[in-house]
Amino acid sequence: MEAQKPWSCRKAAEKLDISRHTAWRWRMAIIRLLPAERTGVMSGIVEADEARQRESRKASREWVRYQADPLNVPRPPRGPWRFYKSRNATVKAPPGGWLAWNKNLVAVTDRGGHRAFEAVNQVTEQEVSAALLPTMAPDAVLCTDGHATYEKIAKTTRITHFALNGGKRSRRSTKIHHINTVNDLISRYRDFIRPFCPASQNLKAYGRWHADRENGDRDYLSIFKAFLYTPRPADTLC
């Protein structure tokens, strides 16, 4: 039975009578196996947009290593986030501003209940194409907010593309061409991810976890079989 909202590791540990560290390790062992959306599964009208997540270096121990050996370990590019949130902090934003440290995900959905959430390093034509195009059927119609990257992809691949500038329809746009579905998906992602604030290195796994919970025809059995037949790290169990 699927919980309405994902449990925190502490709650899962309490419900299952296990260590919270065990709960976390099993969670990561499972969601790291979640595959991308199937090739060509999204058909009809497909909507795409970007979601942003604050960069996190949880468990990186970069400052611990730097302080232990500053001569041989390079200084981290920014201070811990708490330095910028302090009421009396002299630095209000990290180098380059807040947006420079955001991580990006490409959210894709069709009207049939298929969802995809893929992490990308940069919103470039190459990376967005790799996340978007494999999921789309050849005759699908793409609706976006008019970002230049999607315009280039549509022109290169000759996909029928409806660009809604700023997410708003023009007078010439029909009512069926909108990006409300993908915007709703991103809104639910923000509610989903808020309790976790995952490390950026795990962002792809959490994005696919959210997409899998949202997919109308998700197949838990195949995921469970893949989990059983995949070697796990020695510390999976406490």
XYZ file of N, CA and C in Angstrom:
714
model
N 0.848 -1.200 0.000
C 0.000 0.000 0.000
C 0.882 1.249 0.000
N 0.599 2.162 -0.893
C 1.414 3.361 -1.032
C 0.896 4.468 -0.111
N 1.818 5.077 0.633
C 1.425 6.186 1.497
C 1.039 7.390 0.647
N 0.087 8.184 1.152
C -0.326 9.369 0.410
C 0.845 10.322 0.214
N 1.669 10.456 1.246
C 2.894 11.230 1.151
C 4.047 10.348 1.610
N 5.219 10.482 0.971
C 6.366 9.658 1.388
C 6.716 9.897 2.857
N 7.026 8.831 3.541
C 7.431 8.954 4.936
C 8.866 9.465 5.021
N 9.138 10.206 6.064
C 10.523 10.526 6.377
C 11.203 9.249 6.851
N 12.526 9.271 6.859
C 13.253 8.080 7.315
C 12.941 7.755 8.766
N 12.760 8.783 9.578
C 12.443 8.551 10.990
C 11.077 7.888 11.143
N 10.089 8.362 10.377
C 8.746 7.781 10.465
C 8.742 6.359 9.922
N 9.443 6.132 8.798
C 9.523 4.783 8.242
C 10.201 3.831 9.220
N 11.255 4.327 9.875
C 11.948 3.490 10.853
C 11.032 3.133 12.021
N 10.218 4.110 12.445
C 9.288 3.856 13.550
C 8.211 2.853 13.148
N 7.683 2.997 11.933
C 6.614 2.105 11.467
C 7.122 0.682 11.250
N 8.355 0.562 10.741
C 8.896 -0.740 10.385
C 9.764 -1.348 11.485
N 9.984 -0.576 12.557
C 10.798 -1.028 13.681
C 12.229 -1.361 13.234
N 12.831 -0.415 12.536
C 14.218 -0.562 12.103
C 14.951 0.738 12.399
N 16.250 0.722 12.189
C 17.045 1.929 12.374
C 16.729 2.936 11.267
N 16.770 4.231 11.590
C 16.531 5.249 10.561
C 17.643 5.237 9.519
N 18.841 4.807 9.912
C 19.931 4.692 8.947
C 19.652 3.552 7.959
N 19.093 2.467 8.459
C 18.706 1.370 7.580
C 17.613 1.817 6.620
N 16.634 2.572 7.136
C 15.545 3.072 6.284
C 16.105 3.940 5.161
N 17.056 4.802 5.506
C 17.637 5.682 4.484
C 18.414 4.871 3.454
N 19.202 3.910 3.876
C 20.004 3.124 2.940
C 19.139 2.293 2.010
N 18.063 1.720 2.531
C 17.165 0.958 1.678
C 16.438 1.882 0.712
N 16.047 3.051 1.166
C 15.397 4.014 0.266
C 16.312 4.339 -0.908
N 17.566 4.680 -0.611
C 18.481 5.066 -1.670
C 18.807 3.879 -2.576
N 18.896 2.676 -2.008
C 19.172 1.498 -2.829
C 18.054 1.260 -3.835
N 16.812 1.562 -3.423
C 15.664 1.321 -4.306
C 15.518 2.428 -5.334
N 15.505 3.698 -4.885
C 15.181 4.760 -5.842
C 16.316 5.000 -6.835
N 17.526 4.593 -6.503
C 18.609 4.716 -7.478
C 18.451 3.744 -8.652
N 17.588 2.741 -8.485
C 17.325 1.784 -9.557
C 16.168 2.211 -10.453
N 15.453 3.260 -10.077
C 14.298 3.669 -10.873
C 14.764 4.102 -12.262
N 14.177 3.536 -13.310
C 14.612 3.888 -14.669
C 13.966 5.168 -15.148
N 14.487 5.702 -16.248
C 13.836 6.826 -16.906
C 12.538 6.353 -17.541
N 11.683 7.297 -17.910
C 10.436 6.939 -18.570
C 10.722 6.163 -19.860
N 9.820 5.257 -20.204
C 10.029 4.394 -21.376
C 10.107 5.212 -22.668
N 10.853 4.693 -23.607
C 11.067 5.381 -24.880
C 9.765 5.503 -25.666
N 9.476 6.716 -26.127
C 8.338 6.957 -26.999
C 6.974 6.804 -26.369
N 6.904 6.799 -25.018
C 5.628 6.524 -24.363
C 4.710 7.743 -24.337
N 5.269 8.947 -24.407
C 4.449 10.156 -24.323
C 3.955 10.543 -25.711
N 2.653 10.628 -25.828
C 2.061 10.886 -27.133
C 1.044 12.010 -27.031
N 0.495 12.395 -28.193
C -0.481 13.481 -28.211
C 0.194 14.801 -27.895
N -0.380 15.551 -26.969
C 0.193 16.825 -26.538
C 1.127 16.578 -25.358
N 2.377 16.937 -25.523
C 3.390 16.756 -24.486
C 3.819 18.135 -23.987
N 3.845 18.311 -22.676
C 4.254 19.579 -22.077
C 5.599 19.412 -21.381
N 6.434 20.427 -21.481
C 7.761 20.384 -20.865
C 8.085 21.731 -20.234
N 8.781 21.677 -19.122
C 9.217 22.900 -18.441
C 10.362 22.528 -17.510
N 11.041 23.549 -16.992
C 12.153 23.292 -16.080
C 11.710 23.531 -14.639
N 12.261 22.726 -13.750
C 12.103 22.938 -12.312
C 13.493 23.167 -11.739
N 13.569 23.963 -10.692
C 14.874 24.264 -10.096
C 14.889 23.838 -8.639
N 16.038 23.353 -8.220
C 16.224 22.883 -6.859
C 17.504 23.488 -6.317
N 17.471 23.982 -5.097
C 18.670 24.581 -4.528
C 19.780 23.551 -4.390
N 20.964 23.954 -4.798
C 22.118 23.060 -4.716
C 22.383 22.661 -3.266
N 22.735 21.403 -3.067
C 23.013 20.908 -1.718
C 24.200 19.955 -1.773
N 25.134 20.163 -0.862
C 26.289 19.269 -0.777
C 26.261 18.481 0.533
N 25.093 18.077 0.915
C 24.971 17.262 2.125
C 25.857 16.027 2.020
N 26.520 15.723 3.119
C 27.379 14.539 3.246
C 28.651 14.622 2.414
N 28.935 15.782 1.798
C 30.155 15.893 1.001
C 31.398 16.047 1.877
N 31.229 16.637 3.065
C 32.325 16.833 4.022
C 33.471 17.655 3.421
N 33.138 18.501 2.445
C 34.197 19.268 1.786
C 34.860 20.255 2.734
N 34.080 20.898 3.595
C 34.681 21.850 4.522
C 35.449 21.132 5.629
N 34.997 19.962 6.032
C 35.726 19.186 7.038
C 37.102 18.793 6.500
N 37.126 18.335 5.244
C 38.403 17.931 4.642
C 39.319 19.143 4.435
N 38.728 20.271 4.037
C 39.538 21.464 3.813
C 40.151 21.960 5.120
N 39.362 21.998 6.175
C 39.867 22.480 7.451
C 40.897 21.531 8.056
N 40.780 20.231 7.733
C 41.745 19.267 8.256
C 43.080 19.348 7.525
N 43.044 19.709 6.219
C 44.275 19.753 5.434
C 44.174 20.873 4.396
N 44.236 22.143 4.824
C 44.040 23.264 3.883
C 45.145 23.406 2.839
N 46.308 22.794 3.067
C 47.395 22.917 2.101
C 47.197 22.016 0.888
N 46.535 20.892 1.075
C 46.388 19.915 -0.008
C 44.961 19.795 -0.540
N 43.990 20.323 0.207
C 42.587 20.229 -0.216
C 42.125 21.618 -0.654
N 41.574 21.766 -1.852
C 41.141 23.096 -2.320
C 39.986 23.631 -1.495
N 39.965 24.941 -1.339
C 38.884 25.580 -0.599
C 37.567 25.411 -1.360
N 36.497 25.006 -0.703
C 35.202 24.876 -1.373
C 34.771 26.195 -2.002
N 34.024 26.155 -3.108
C 33.666 27.380 -3.831
C 32.703 28.294 -3.096
N 32.015 27.793 -2.095
C 31.116 28.640 -1.309
C 31.068 28.112 0.115
N 30.596 28.951 1.020
C 30.433 28.520 2.396
C 29.176 27.693 2.573
N 28.996 27.055 3.719
C 27.746 26.335 3.988
C 26.548 27.284 3.888
N 25.398 26.739 3.526
C 24.215 27.585 3.329
C 23.853 28.378 4.578
N 24.141 27.833 5.758
C 23.757 28.533 6.991
C 24.476 29.878 7.128
N 25.633 30.026 6.468
C 26.345 31.298 6.530
C 25.541 32.424 5.890
N 24.754 32.086 4.874
C 24.003 33.100 4.135
C 22.606 33.307 4.706
N 22.160 32.414 5.576
C 20.824 32.531 6.160
C 20.845 33.213 7.525
N 22.036 33.358 8.087
C 22.133 33.943 9.419
C 21.625 35.389 9.420
N 20.954 35.750 10.492
C 20.388 37.098 10.593
C 21.474 38.161 10.555
N 22.615 37.875 11.124
C 23.701 38.857 11.177
C 24.797 38.586 10.146
N 24.474 37.753 9.136
C 25.483 37.422 8.126
C 25.859 38.660 7.326
N 27.159 38.813 7.069
C 27.615 39.940 6.258
C 27.483 39.647 4.768
N 27.450 38.361 4.410
C 27.284 37.947 3.011
C 25.855 37.453 2.831
N 25.107 38.091 1.950
C 23.697 37.756 1.770
C 23.466 36.692 0.721
N 24.429 36.480 -0.174
C 24.259 35.489 -1.225
C 25.618 34.885 -1.567
N 25.651 33.629 -1.999
C 26.930 32.999 -2.368
C 27.488 33.615 -3.640
N 28.753 33.333 -3.975
C 29.355 33.908 -5.189
C 28.524 33.598 -6.432
N 28.227 34.636 -7.208
C 27.427 34.460 -8.411
C 25.940 34.607 -8.188
N 25.526 34.769 -6.918
C 24.100 34.902 -6.638
C 23.423 33.550 -6.460
N 22.192 33.588 -5.958
C 21.471 32.357 -5.642
C 21.224 31.498 -6.880
N 20.877 32.117 -8.010
C 20.528 31.349 -9.208
C 21.706 30.536 -9.732
N 22.914 31.009 -9.477
C 24.096 30.293 -9.969
C 24.253 28.931 -9.310
N 23.627 28.734 -8.165
C 23.791 27.490 -7.421
C 22.571 26.589 -7.516
N 21.602 26.966 -8.328
C 20.429 26.117 -8.520
C 20.754 24.927 -9.408
N 20.142 23.799 -9.103
C 20.210 22.624 -9.958
C 18.919 22.539 -10.763
N 19.007 21.974 -11.954
C 17.874 21.978 -12.877
C 17.338 20.581 -13.121
N 16.029 20.508 -13.279
C 15.368 19.286 -13.703
C 14.448 19.625 -14.867
N 14.296 18.692 -15.785
C 13.359 18.854 -16.890
C 12.132 18.006 -16.584
N 10.988 18.663 -16.464
C 9.722 17.980 -16.208
C 8.974 17.816 -17.523
N 8.526 16.599 -17.803
C 7.817 16.295 -19.046
C 6.569 15.499 -18.701
N 5.449 15.827 -19.342
C 4.209 15.093 -19.112
C 3.327 15.156 -20.348
N 2.510 14.129 -20.524
C 1.474 14.196 -21.543
C 0.119 14.182 -20.851
N -0.938 14.164 -21.617
C -2.278 14.216 -21.031
C -2.790 12.823 -20.643
N -1.970 11.800 -20.909
C -2.379 10.436 -20.602
C -1.866 9.917 -19.278
N -1.182 10.755 -18.505
C -0.727 10.333 -17.183
C 0.710 9.876 -17.110
N 1.484 10.050 -18.176
C 2.901 9.685 -18.136
C 3.709 10.892 -17.666
N 4.694 10.630 -16.825
C 5.483 11.707 -16.237
C 6.966 11.362 -16.305
N 7.778 12.382 -16.427
C 9.232 12.201 -16.374
C 9.844 13.408 -15.699
N 10.831 13.154 -14.841
C 11.576 14.200 -14.147
C 13.045 13.820 -14.226
N 13.806 14.534 -15.039
C 15.211 14.200 -15.226
C 16.098 15.378 -14.843
N 17.119 15.106 -14.023
C 18.065 16.145 -13.618
C 19.046 16.419 -14.747
N 19.351 17.694 -14.981
C 20.336 18.101 -15.988
C 21.290 19.103 -15.341
N 22.521 19.117 -15.820
C 23.499 20.060 -15.272
C 23.203 21.487 -15.719
N 22.893 21.641 -17.010
C 22.588 22.946 -17.577
C 21.403 22.805 -18.518
N 20.631 23.885 -18.660
C 19.492 23.859 -19.582
C 20.012 24.200 -20.975
N 20.717 23.238 -21.562
C 21.268 23.404 -22.899
C 20.520 22.486 -23.863
N 20.689 22.756 -25.149
C 19.996 21.959 -26.158
C 20.378 20.484 -26.056
N 21.648 20.204 -25.859
C 22.107 18.821 -25.804
C 21.524 18.083 -24.599
N 21.586 18.682 -23.413
C 21.132 17.987 -22.210
C 19.611 17.877 -22.148
N 18.908 18.939 -22.538
C 17.449 18.882 -22.526
C 16.946 17.897 -23.576
N 17.601 17.853 -24.729
C 17.220 16.884 -25.762
C 17.349 15.455 -25.252
N 18.435 15.177 -24.529
C 18.656 13.832 -24.001
C 17.590 13.429 -22.988
N 17.047 14.404 -22.252
C 16.010 14.113 -21.267
C 14.616 14.084 -21.878
N 14.392 14.897 -22.906
C 13.045 15.091 -23.451
C 12.721 14.168 -24.612
N 13.574 14.135 -25.626
C 13.231 13.478 -26.891
C 12.997 11.968 -26.783
N 13.783 11.213 -25.984
C 13.531 9.767 -25.931
C 12.133 9.410 -25.416
N 11.530 10.257 -24.614
C 10.224 9.924 -24.044
C 9.072 10.212 -25.002
N 9.310 11.012 -26.050
C 8.237 11.476 -26.914
C 8.032 10.568 -28.121
N 6.773 10.326 -28.459
C 6.451 9.641 -29.705
C 6.801 10.562 -30.877
N 7.117 9.984 -32.042
C 7.545 10.814 -33.179
C 6.515 11.849 -33.619
N 5.220 11.555 -33.429
C 4.186 12.477 -33.895
C 3.604 13.335 -32.773
N 4.285 13.387 -31.632
C 3.782 14.173 -30.506
C 3.921 15.668 -30.779
N 3.062 16.449 -30.118
C 3.091 17.910 -30.208
C 3.644 18.447 -28.894
N 4.597 19.342 -28.978
C 5.267 19.862 -27.792
C 4.750 21.249 -27.436
N 4.414 21.445 -26.150
C 4.023 22.754 -25.623
C 5.003 23.148 -24.529
N 5.567 24.354 -24.627
C 6.520 24.844 -23.641
C 6.248 26.312 -23.353
N 7.073 26.879 -22.471
C 6.923 28.294 -22.129
C 7.704 29.206 -23.074
N 8.217 28.658 -24.163
C 8.921 29.471 -25.140
C 10.395 29.658 -24.869
N 10.977 28.882 -23.951
C 12.406 28.979 -23.683
C 13.179 28.714 -24.977
N 14.249 29.467 -25.183
C 15.017 29.372 -26.431
C 15.529 27.959 -26.684
N 15.820 27.211 -25.616
C 16.326 25.852 -25.785
C 15.304 24.968 -26.481
N 14.035 25.076 -26.081
C 12.990 24.262 -26.712
C 12.767 24.685 -28.164
N 12.901 25.971 -28.428
C 12.765 26.461 -29.802
C 13.845 25.814 -30.689
N 15.074 25.756 -30.196
C 16.163 25.160 -30.967
C 15.931 23.668 -31.180
N 15.475 22.981 -30.126
C 15.222 21.541 -30.240
C 14.128 21.269 -31.270
N 13.050 22.040 -31.201
C 11.940 21.844 -32.140
C 12.378 22.111 -33.577
N 13.205 23.120 -33.754
C 13.675 23.454 -35.100
C 14.606 22.383 -35.632
N 15.480 21.867 -34.769
C 16.441 20.853 -35.200
C 15.755 19.535 -35.544
N 14.785 19.133 -34.722
C 14.137 17.832 -34.890
C 12.821 17.907 -35.654
N 12.394 19.139 -35.982
C 11.149 19.352 -36.729
C 9.919 18.833 -35.983
N 9.915 19.041 -34.685
C 8.749 18.701 -33.863
C 7.754 19.862 -33.923
N 6.476 19.530 -33.996
C 5.464 20.571 -33.912
C 5.501 21.186 -32.520
N 5.711 22.477 -32.451
C 5.979 23.135 -31.174
C 5.086 24.354 -31.009
N 4.425 24.427 -29.852
C 3.634 25.599 -29.491
C 4.316 26.268 -28.305
N 4.796 27.484 -28.521
C 5.492 28.234 -27.478
C 4.529 29.225 -26.847
N 4.321 29.083 -25.555
C 3.457 29.997 -24.817
C 4.362 30.913 -24.012
N 4.555 32.116 -24.481
C 5.480 33.038 -23.843
C 5.064 33.318 -22.410
N 5.973 33.010 -21.487
C 5.664 33.200 -20.074
C 4.592 32.259 -19.580
N 4.325 31.178 -20.324
C 3.299 30.226 -19.922
C 1.890 30.672 -20.241
N 1.721 31.786 -20.934
C 0.388 32.318 -21.227
C 0.064 32.148 -22.703
N -1.185 31.786 -22.981
C -1.629 31.644 -24.363
C -1.849 33.010 -24.991
N -1.595 33.091 -26.278
C -1.936 34.287 -27.032
C -3.352 34.122 -27.576
N -3.841 35.138 -28.231
C -5.183 35.068 -28.810
C -5.274 34.018 -29.908
N -4.136 33.710 -30.514
C -4.120 32.738 -31.592
C -3.999 31.306 -31.091
N -3.643 31.126 -29.819
C -3.458 29.786 -29.273
C -4.812 29.162 -28.937
N -4.953 27.885 -29.246
C -6.177 27.177 -28.887
C -6.141 26.788 -27.419
N -7.300 26.483 -26.870
C -7.391 26.188 -25.442
C -6.701 24.877 -25.062
N -6.557 23.981 -26.026
C -5.935 22.698 -25.685
C -4.417 22.806 -25.583
N -3.843 23.878 -26.090
C -2.394 24.052 -26.018
C -2.049 24.924 -24.813
N -1.602 24.291 -23.761
C -1.226 24.996 -22.536
C -0.172 24.172 -21.811
N 0.372 24.715 -20.751
C 1.364 23.987 -19.944
C 0.904 23.891 -18.490
N -0.400 23.931 -18.286
C -0.942 23.842 -16.925
C -0.638 22.491 -16.284
N -0.656 21.428 -17.098
C -0.429 20.089 -16.546
C 0.981 19.948 -15.993
N 1.974 20.411 -16.749
C 3.350 20.292 -16.271
C 3.616 21.264 -15.122
N 2.952 22.419 -15.128
C 3.104 23.350 -13.998
C 2.539 22.749 -12.717
N 1.420 22.042 -12.838
C 0.862 21.356 -11.669
C 1.810 20.263 -11.175
N 2.425 19.553 -12.123
C 3.381 18.507 -11.759
C 4.562 19.092 -10.993
N 5.077 20.225 -11.449
C 6.206 20.873 -10.770
C 5.785 21.370 -9.391
N 4.561 21.886 -9.275
C 4.062 22.339 -7.975
C 3.994 21.179 -6.989
N 3.535 20.028 -7.455
C 3.479 18.856 -6.574
C 4.885 18.366 -6.240
N 5.814 18.531 -7.181
C 7.205 18.151 -6.897
C 7.771 18.991 -5.754
N 7.470 20.277 -5.751
C 7.982 21.139 -4.680
C 7.439 20.692 -3.313
N 6.173 20.302 -3.260
C 5.608 19.789 -2.008
C 6.252 18.450 -1.638
N 6.511 17.633 -2.653
C 7.093 16.319 -2.421
C 8.526 16.415 -1.886
N 9.323 17.316 -2.472
C 10.756 17.358 -2.168
C 11.053 18.159 -0.905
N 10.127 19.000 -0.458
C 10.400 19.906 0.662
C 10.875 19.185 1.925
N 10.274 18.063 2.334
C 10.743 17.423 3.568
C 12.121 16.791 3.451
N 12.593 16.549 2.231
C 13.837 15.802 2.051
C 15.053 16.705 1.880
N 14.949 17.740 1.046
C 16.099 18.587 0.701
C 17.306 17.713 0.388
N 17.227 16.897 -0.671
C 18.270 15.891 -0.924
C 19.577 16.515 -1.390
N 20.649 15.777 -1.180
C 21.936 16.183 -1.740
C 21.824 16.197 -3.258
N 22.510 17.130 -3.887
C 22.411 17.273 -5.340
C 22.839 16.006 -6.077
N 23.750 15.238 -5.497
C 24.182 14.006 -6.148
C 23.064 12.969 -6.213
N 22.017 13.136 -5.377
C 20.885 12.205 -5.375
C 19.649 12.790 -6.062
N 19.785 13.954 -6.693
C 18.620 14.648 -7.233
C 17.955 13.857 -8.351
N 18.742 13.204 -9.196
C 18.153 12.408 -10.280
C 17.274 11.297 -9.731
N 17.740 10.625 -8.677
C 16.963 9.529 -8.093
C 15.662 10.046 -7.485
N 15.704 11.182 -6.790
C 14.490 11.728 -6.192
C 13.524 12.223 -7.266
N 14.052 12.804 -8.356
C 13.183 13.235 -9.441
C 12.447 12.065 -10.064
N 13.147 10.968 -10.289
C 12.497 9.781 -10.859
C 11.526 9.152 -9.874
N 11.824 9.237 -8.585
C 10.894 8.736 -7.570
C 9.580 9.505 -7.644
N 9.658 10.815 -7.735
C 8.435 11.618 -7.836
C 7.676 11.295 -9.124
N 8.386 11.176 -10.235
C 7.724 10.841 -11.499
C 7.050 9.487 -11.423
N 7.693 8.526 -10.761
C 7.125 7.187 -10.652
C 5.863 7.177 -9.805
N 5.836 7.983 -8.766
C 4.620 8.090 -7.947
C 3.482 8.736 -8.735
N 3.827 9.588 -9.688
C 2.811 10.307 -10.446
C 2.325 9.529 -11.671
N 3.111 8.596 -12.160
C 2.762 7.906 -13.392
C 1.508 7.058 -13.229
N 0.630 7.143 -14.223
C -0.631 6.410 -14.147
C -0.469 4.915 -14.322
N 0.565 4.456 -15.039
C 0.742 3.019 -15.291
C 2.072 2.521 -14.743
N 2.490 3.023 -13.605
C 3.758 2.596 -13.028
C 3.705 1.108 -12.686
N 4.842 0.458 -12.762
C 4.943 -0.982 -12.559
C 5.901 -1.239 -11.398
N 5.337 -1.412 -10.209
C 6.169 -1.636 -9.031
C 6.858 -2.997 -9.068
N 6.217 -3.991 -9.696
C 6.766 -5.344 -9.680
C 8.109 -5.404 -10.386
N 8.223 -4.747 -11.548
C 9.489 -4.778 -12.282
C 10.590 -4.059 -11.507
N 10.220 -2.979 -10.824
C 11.206 -2.260 -10.016
C 11.675 -3.128 -8.857
N 10.734 -3.824 -8.217
C 11.083 -4.681 -7.087
C 11.975 -5.833 -7.538
N 11.681 -6.417 -8.716
C 12.517 -7.504 -9.232
C 13.923 -7.001 -9.527
N 14.008 -5.804 -10.133
C 15.331 -5.237 -10.412
C 16.104 -5.006 -9.125
N 15.398 -4.588 -8.089
C 16.034 -4.349 -6.797
C 16.568 -5.653 -6.202
N 15.789 -6.737 -6.303
C 16.196 -8.016 -5.728
C 17.411 -8.611 -6.437
N 17.495 -8.384 -7.756
C 18.562 -9.020 -8.528
C 19.775 -8.120 -8.731
N 19.770 -6.951 -8.112
C 20.911 -6.047 -8.241
C 21.763 -6.113 -6.977
N 23.072 -6.333 -7.107
C 23.941 -6.355 -5.912
C 23.865 -5.028 -5.181
N 23.753 -5.094 -3.864
C 23.657 -3.901 -3.063
C 24.928 -3.704 -2.243
N 25.183 -2.448 -1.834
C 26.369 -2.185 -1.021
C 26.346 -2.986 0.267
N 27.518 -3.245 0.790
C 27.621 -4.065 1.986
C 26.952 -3.429 3.184
N 26.804 -2.081 3.200
C 26.228 -1.394 4.360
C 24.739 -1.143 4.192
N 24.053 -1.841 3.262
C 22.618 -1.623 3.080
C 21.858 -1.967 4.347
N 22.283 -3.010 5.023
C 21.649 -3.402 6.281
C 22.526 -3.018 7.448
N 21.881 -2.556 8.539
C 22.650 -2.218 9.743
C 22.795 -3.462 10.607
